[in-house]
Short mmCIF file of C-alpha atoms in Angstrom, two decimals:
data_model
loop_
_atom_site.label_atom_id
_atom_site.label_comp_id
_atom_site.label_asym_id
_atom_site.label_seq_id
_atom_site.Cartn_x
_atom_site.Cartn_y
_atom_site.Cartn_z
CA MET A 23 15.01 7.57 18.53
CA LYS A 24 15.81 3.89 18.20
CA ASN A 25 13.31 1.27 17.16
CA VAL A 26 12.30 -0.97 20.05
CA LEU A 27 12.31 -4.53 18.70
CA ILE A 28 10.38 -6.26 21.46
CA GLY A 29 7.65 -8.08 19.56
CA THR A 30 4.88 -6.88 21.87
CA PHE A 31 1.68 -8.90 21.46
CA LEU A 32 -1.32 -6.89 20.31
CA ARG A 33 -3.72 -9.79 19.71
CA ARG A 34 -3.68 -13.33 21.04
CA ALA A 35 -4.05 -16.31 18.73
CA GLY A 36 -7.65 -17.02 17.81
CA ALA A 37 -10.07 -17.33 14.94
CA PRO A 38 -11.05 -14.22 13.00
CA ARG A 39 -14.43 -12.64 13.63
CA ILE A 40 -16.85 -13.08 10.75
CA LEU A 41 -18.52 -9.75 10.01
CA GLY A 42 -21.04 -11.43 7.73
CA ILE A 43 -21.68 -11.81 4.04
CA MET A 44 -21.58 -8.88 1.64
CA PRO A 45 -25.04 -7.69 0.58
CA GLY A 46 -23.45 -4.56 -0.88
CA LEU A 47 -21.33 -6.53 -3.35
CA ARG A 48 -21.81 -5.45 -6.97
CA ILE A 49 -20.82 -7.85 -9.75
CA ASN A 50 -20.72 -6.48 -13.30
CA ASP A 51 -19.02 -9.39 -15.02
CA PRO A 52 -19.35 -13.20 -14.79
CA LEU A 53 -15.56 -13.40 -14.55
CA LEU A 54 -15.77 -11.76 -11.13
CA ALA A 55 -18.71 -13.99 -10.16
CA ALA A 56 -16.41 -16.98 -10.56
CA VAL A 57 -14.07 -15.48 -7.95
CA LEU A 58 -16.36 -13.78 -5.45
CA ASP A 59 -20.03 -14.00 -4.53
CA PHE A 60 -22.55 -12.65 -2.03
CA ASP A 61 -21.89 -15.51 0.38
CA THR A 62 -18.16 -14.78 0.69
CA PRO A 63 -17.61 -13.91 4.36
CA LEU A 64 -15.86 -10.70 5.33
CA LEU A 65 -13.30 -11.48 8.04
CA LEU A 66 -12.08 -9.15 10.80
CA LEU A 67 -8.50 -10.15 11.61
CA HIS A 68 -7.52 -7.33 13.95
CA GLU A 69 -8.86 -4.06 15.33
CA GLY A 70 -7.35 -1.27 17.36
CA THR A 71 -5.02 0.48 14.93
CA THR A 72 -5.31 4.22 14.35
CA HIS A 73 -4.39 4.43 10.67
CA GLY A 74 -3.60 1.07 9.10
CA GLU A 75 -1.56 1.16 5.88
CA GLY A 76 1.19 -0.43 3.81
CA PRO A 77 0.22 -4.14 3.84
CA VAL A 78 2.72 -6.60 2.38
CA TRP A 79 2.64 -10.40 2.46
CA ASP A 80 5.79 -12.07 3.78
CA ALA A 81 5.66 -15.54 2.20
CA GLU A 82 8.79 -16.84 3.89
CA GLY A 83 7.59 -15.70 7.31
CA ASN A 84 3.97 -16.73 6.55
CA ARG A 85 2.64 -13.42 7.86
CA LEU A 86 1.06 -10.13 6.84
CA ILE A 87 3.09 -7.04 7.73
CA TRP A 88 1.42 -3.65 7.89
CA SER A 89 1.81 -0.19 9.42
CA ASP A 90 -0.13 1.84 11.92
CA VAL A 91 1.05 5.24 10.70
CA ILE A 92 -0.31 7.42 13.49
CA SER A 93 0.43 4.99 16.34
CA ARG A 94 3.92 4.57 14.86
CA ARG A 95 4.06 0.78 14.77
CA LEU A 96 4.97 -1.84 12.22
CA MET A 97 3.02 -5.03 12.96
CA ALA A 98 2.64 -8.63 11.83
CA TRP A 99 -0.48 -10.80 11.66
CA HIS A 100 -0.03 -14.60 11.62
CA PRO A 101 -2.46 -17.28 10.37
CA ASP A 102 -3.15 -18.47 13.91
CA GLY A 103 -4.57 -14.98 14.55
CA HIS A 104 -1.91 -13.49 16.78
CA VAL A 105 -0.55 -10.00 16.09
CA HIS A 106 2.68 -8.52 17.37
CA THR A 107 4.88 -5.50 16.76
CA VAL A 108 7.85 -5.74 14.41
CA LEU A 109 9.15 -2.18 14.86
CA ASP A 110 7.92 0.03 17.69
CA PRO A 111 8.15 2.97 17.60
CA THR A 112 8.62 3.95 13.95
CA TRP A 113 9.13 7.29 12.24
CA PHE A 114 5.53 7.27 10.96
CA ILE A 115 6.09 4.42 8.50
CA ASN A 116 3.42 4.22 5.78
CA GLY A 117 4.17 1.98 2.78
CA ASN A 118 6.33 -1.14 2.93
CA ALA A 119 7.97 -3.48 0.44
CA LEU A 120 9.61 -6.85 1.02
CA LEU A 121 12.65 -7.56 -1.14
CA SER A 122 13.89 -10.94 -2.34
CA ASP A 123 16.86 -10.93 0.05
CA GLY A 124 14.61 -10.46 3.10
CA THR A 125 15.28 -6.74 3.40
CA MET A 126 12.24 -4.57 4.08
CA ALA A 127 11.95 -1.08 2.62
CA HIS A 128 9.75 1.50 4.31
CA CYS A 129 8.26 4.90 3.47
CA GLU A 130 8.84 7.18 6.47
CA HIS A 131 6.90 10.41 6.96
CA GLY A 132 8.85 11.44 10.04
CA ARG A 133 12.36 11.31 8.62
CA ARG A 134 11.01 11.95 5.09
CA CYS A 135 12.95 9.07 3.63
CA ILE A 136 13.01 5.52 2.36
CA SER A 137 14.52 3.36 5.07
CA VAL A 138 15.48 -0.32 5.13
CA SER A 139 15.41 -2.88 7.92
CA HIS A 140 16.51 -6.46 8.42
CA PRO A 141 14.87 -8.95 10.80
CA GLY A 142 15.66 -7.98 14.37
CA LYS A 143 17.34 -4.73 13.33
CA GLU A 144 16.24 -1.11 13.41
CA ALA A 145 15.24 0.75 10.23
CA LEU A 146 18.02 2.91 8.76
CA PRO A 147 17.60 5.71 6.18
CA LEU A 148 18.54 4.78 2.60
CA ILE A 149 17.13 7.57 0.40
CA THR A 150 16.67 11.03 1.90
CA HIS A 151 17.22 13.65 -0.86
CA TYR A 152 16.77 14.27 -4.56
CA GLN A 153 19.18 16.73 -6.20
CA GLY A 154 19.95 18.36 -2.86
CA GLY A 155 16.34 18.75 -1.69
CA ARG A 156 14.86 16.63 1.08
CA LEU A 157 12.10 14.28 -0.04
CA ASN A 158 8.53 15.37 0.78
CA ALA A 159 7.06 12.37 2.63
CA PRO A 160 7.37 9.02 0.82
CA ASN A 161 4.03 7.24 0.83
CA ASP A 162 4.00 3.91 -1.01
CA ILE A 163 6.71 1.63 -2.37
CA VAL A 164 7.04 -1.50 -4.53
CA ALA A 165 9.93 -3.65 -5.68
CA GLY A 166 10.53 -3.44 -9.41
CA PRO A 167 12.63 -5.41 -11.92
CA HIS A 168 16.43 -5.28 -12.05
CA ASP A 169 16.79 -4.75 -8.29
CA THR A 170 14.90 -1.47 -8.18
CA LEU A 171 12.58 0.28 -5.74
CA TRP A 172 9.75 2.48 -7.00
CA PHE A 173 8.05 4.90 -4.64
CA THR A 174 5.71 7.89 -4.51
CA ASP A 175 6.50 11.15 -2.74
CA PRO A 176 3.45 13.36 -2.02
CA VAL A 177 3.25 15.94 0.78
CA PHE A 178 0.61 14.29 3.01
CA GLY A 179 3.10 13.40 5.74
CA ILE A 180 4.34 17.00 6.11
CA THR A 181 0.88 18.57 6.18
CA SER A 182 -0.62 16.56 9.06
CA PRO A 183 0.89 16.55 12.58
CA ARG A 184 -0.85 13.20 13.17
CA GLU A 185 1.05 11.51 10.33
CA GLY A 186 4.43 13.23 10.56
CA TYR A 187 5.95 16.63 11.25
CA ILE A 188 4.75 19.87 9.67
CA ALA A 189 7.31 21.21 7.20
CA ASP A 190 7.61 23.18 3.98
CA PRO A 191 8.48 21.13 0.88
CA GLU A 192 12.04 21.47 -0.34
CA LEU A 193 11.17 20.12 -3.80
CA PRO A 194 8.92 21.93 -6.31
CA HIS A 195 7.34 18.66 -7.50
CA ARG A 196 5.52 15.58 -6.21
CA SER A 197 6.92 12.61 -8.04
CA VAL A 198 7.31 8.91 -8.68
CA TYR A 199 10.91 7.74 -8.26
CA ARG A 200 12.97 4.72 -9.27
CA TYR A 201 15.94 3.70 -7.14
CA HIS A 202 18.49 1.28 -8.59
CA ARG A 203 20.00 -0.50 -5.58
CA PRO A 204 23.29 -1.78 -7.10
CA SER A 205 24.31 1.70 -8.33
CA ALA A 206 22.47 3.71 -5.63
CA THR A 207 20.96 5.82 -8.42
CA LEU A 208 17.72 7.74 -7.81
CA THR A 209 15.75 8.76 -10.92
CA ARG A 210 12.66 10.95 -11.05
CA MET A 211 10.25 9.11 -13.34
CA ALA A 212 7.02 11.15 -13.38
CA ASP A 213 5.33 14.12 -11.72
CA LEU A 214 1.71 14.11 -10.53
CA ASP A 215 -0.40 16.34 -8.29
CA GLN A 216 -0.10 14.03 -5.27
CA PRO A 217 1.09 10.51 -6.24
CA ASN A 218 -0.07 7.93 -3.73
CA GLY A 219 -0.49 4.16 -4.24
CA LEU A 220 1.35 2.31 -6.99
CA ALA A 221 1.57 -1.20 -8.45
CA PHE A 222 2.89 -2.99 -11.53
CA SER A 223 0.95 -5.23 -13.90
CA PRO A 224 2.00 -8.92 -13.73
CA ASP A 225 4.18 -8.58 -16.85
CA GLY A 226 5.77 -5.39 -15.52
CA HIS A 227 4.85 -3.43 -18.65
CA THR A 228 2.32 -1.14 -16.95
CA LEU A 229 2.66 0.98 -13.81
CA TYR A 230 -0.50 2.18 -12.07
CA VAL A 231 -0.28 5.23 -9.80
CA SER A 232 -3.14 6.82 -7.87
CA ASP A 233 -3.14 10.64 -7.99
CA THR A 234 -5.03 11.93 -4.97
CA SER A 235 -4.75 15.66 -4.32
CA ARG A 236 -8.46 15.62 -3.44
CA ALA A 237 -7.37 14.35 -0.01
CA ILE A 238 -5.96 17.81 0.79
CA GLY A 239 -8.34 20.02 -1.15
CA GLY A 240 -7.10 19.44 -4.70
CA ALA A 241 -8.95 18.07 -7.69
CA THR A 242 -7.35 14.75 -8.63
CA HIS A 243 -8.89 11.44 -7.54
CA ALA A 244 -7.90 8.99 -10.26
CA ILE A 245 -5.48 6.24 -11.22
CA GLN A 246 -2.97 7.02 -13.97
CA ALA A 247 -1.37 4.29 -16.08
CA PHE A 248 2.11 4.38 -17.64
CA THR A 249 3.81 2.10 -20.15
CA VAL A 250 7.08 0.76 -18.76
CA ALA A 251 9.97 0.16 -21.18
CA GLU A 252 12.62 -2.53 -20.72
CA ASN A 253 15.04 0.10 -19.42
CA GLY A 254 12.45 1.27 -16.87
CA THR A 255 11.48 4.55 -18.54
CA LEU A 256 7.82 5.58 -18.44
CA SER A 257 5.75 6.77 -21.38
CA GLU A 258 2.17 6.99 -22.66
CA GLU A 259 0.68 8.28 -19.41
CA HIS A 260 -3.10 8.15 -19.58
CA PRO A 261 -6.10 8.31 -17.20
CA PHE A 262 -7.03 4.78 -16.16
CA TYR A 263 -9.89 5.07 -13.65
CA SER A 264 -11.52 7.75 -11.52
CA VAL A 265 -13.50 7.07 -8.34
CA GLU A 266 -16.62 9.05 -7.50
CA HIS A 267 -16.33 8.99 -3.70
CA GLY A 268 -13.09 9.69 -1.89
CA ILE A 269 -9.78 8.81 -3.51
CA PRO A 270 -8.20 5.67 -5.01
CA ASP A 271 -5.67 5.20 -2.21
CA GLY A 272 -3.70 1.96 -2.06
CA LEU A 273 -4.14 -0.64 -4.79
CA ALA A 274 -3.12 -4.20 -5.64
CA VAL A 275 -2.87 -6.13 -8.91
CA ASP A 276 -3.65 -9.85 -8.97
CA GLN A 277 -2.22 -12.58 -11.22
CA ARG A 278 -5.00 -11.98 -13.78
CA GLY A 279 -3.96 -8.36 -14.16
CA TRP A 280 -7.08 -7.10 -12.36
CA ILE A 281 -6.66 -3.96 -10.29
CA TRP A 282 -8.19 -3.86 -6.79
CA THR A 283 -8.26 -0.28 -5.56
CA THR A 284 -9.51 1.20 -2.34
CA SER A 285 -11.86 4.19 -2.16
CA GLU A 286 -13.96 5.91 0.48
CA THR A 287 -16.70 3.28 0.45
CA GLY A 288 -14.99 0.05 -0.55
CA ILE A 289 -12.90 -1.78 -3.16
CA HIS A 290 -13.27 -1.24 -6.91
CA ILE A 291 -12.25 -4.19 -9.11
CA LEU A 292 -11.10 -3.33 -12.65
CA ASP A 293 -9.75 -5.30 -15.57
CA SER A 294 -6.52 -4.30 -17.31
CA SER A 295 -8.41 -1.96 -19.65
CA GLY A 296 -9.99 -0.05 -16.76
CA CYS A 297 -13.43 -1.63 -17.18
CA PRO A 298 -15.20 -2.02 -13.79
CA LEU A 299 -15.78 -5.69 -12.97
CA GLY A 300 -17.46 -4.99 -9.64
CA PHE A 301 -17.39 -3.25 -6.30
CA ILE A 302 -17.08 -4.49 -2.71
CA ARG A 303 -18.87 -2.21 -0.26
CA LEU A 304 -17.19 -2.29 3.15
CA PRO A 305 -18.34 -1.23 6.62
CA TYR A 306 -15.08 0.68 7.17
CA THR A 307 -13.10 3.01 4.92
CA PRO A 308 -10.20 1.04 3.40
CA THR A 309 -6.74 2.55 2.95
CA ASN A 310 -4.83 -0.17 1.10
CA CYS A 311 -4.89 -3.84 0.12
CA THR A 312 -2.66 -6.71 -0.95
CA PHE A 313 -2.87 -10.40 -1.79
CA GLY A 314 -1.30 -13.14 0.28
CA GLY A 315 -1.84 -16.35 2.16
CA SER A 316 -0.55 -19.81 1.33
CA ASP A 317 -2.24 -19.80 -2.11
CA ASN A 318 -2.24 -16.02 -2.67
CA ARG A 319 -6.06 -15.98 -2.80
CA ARG A 320 -6.63 -13.95 0.36
CA LEU A 321 -7.22 -10.22 -0.10
CA PHE A 322 -5.99 -8.36 2.97
CA ILE A 323 -7.55 -4.91 3.43
CA THR A 324 -6.21 -2.28 5.80
CA CYS A 325 -8.59 0.32 7.22
CA ASN A 326 -7.98 3.02 9.79
CA GLN A 327 -8.84 0.84 12.80
CA HIS A 328 -9.28 -2.61 11.27
CA LEU A 329 -7.52 -5.31 9.29
CA LEU A 330 -10.00 -7.20 7.09
CA ALA A 331 -9.72 -10.15 4.70
CA LEU A 332 -11.66 -11.88 1.94
CA ASP A 333 -10.86 -15.35 0.63
CA LEU A 334 -11.39 -15.56 -3.13
CA ARG A 335 -12.45 -18.82 -4.77
CA ASP A 336 -9.80 -18.64 -7.50
#
């Protein structure tokens, strides 16, 4: 299967639909009140996806790129409102990362790999195996320091025929990996029940990883935090935050070091110590989120069928 790079339009240019203000907003700290209030409008940017995921802001292209895992599309939203395909079809791409050289890295459920693509080119596999065993189904990915890629590898994409292809795992673990691009070295950094979303603190000294086996009948539904050494090794793993409803799926960290994590009913906002600053109740179940826009104050939120946004004051 080759990617069809036709840029099919999925939404014409036009203003977003305002879903209304947020009466379900909970603010626990005046610091959050300075950023967000009950009059902040919730914006609907796009609807019609099947399982939206993997949002990443492309500053150079001035666009938001995200995946529709089940419909097998990689899409782009532009500030004038239009949406078009970037890769169509995909191999069930989930998470995405944009690298400084313009390369995009993707987590593929279908080929069970990390692939890379360049503008106007198809995605090609980069990382497929660890110590002779095929990866499970890479889920989320971020760019790290020293030209590295960090990604999670749970089994979700090989347990659901809607999100990939049914298969038995070839590895006895579900892990977080670090890939050093210059040396093409893949290192297994940590094992969790089902590692899912991940993000670094602004200083790069902390890595947050959501562990979400509850999604397939397990027990874990929390974010774990790791200390990151200068050489990239992880230590001092500790529980950071547990959600009551659903799982902490995708997450984003802002310039303050606050963590914005999705859950079944909305977005939890936490400070760097794990203290809840507030909660944004949403009308749709979110899957992931990221910051972007010209001033990096817009929170983009992917849901199964919708792409939402909130503009923060600061």
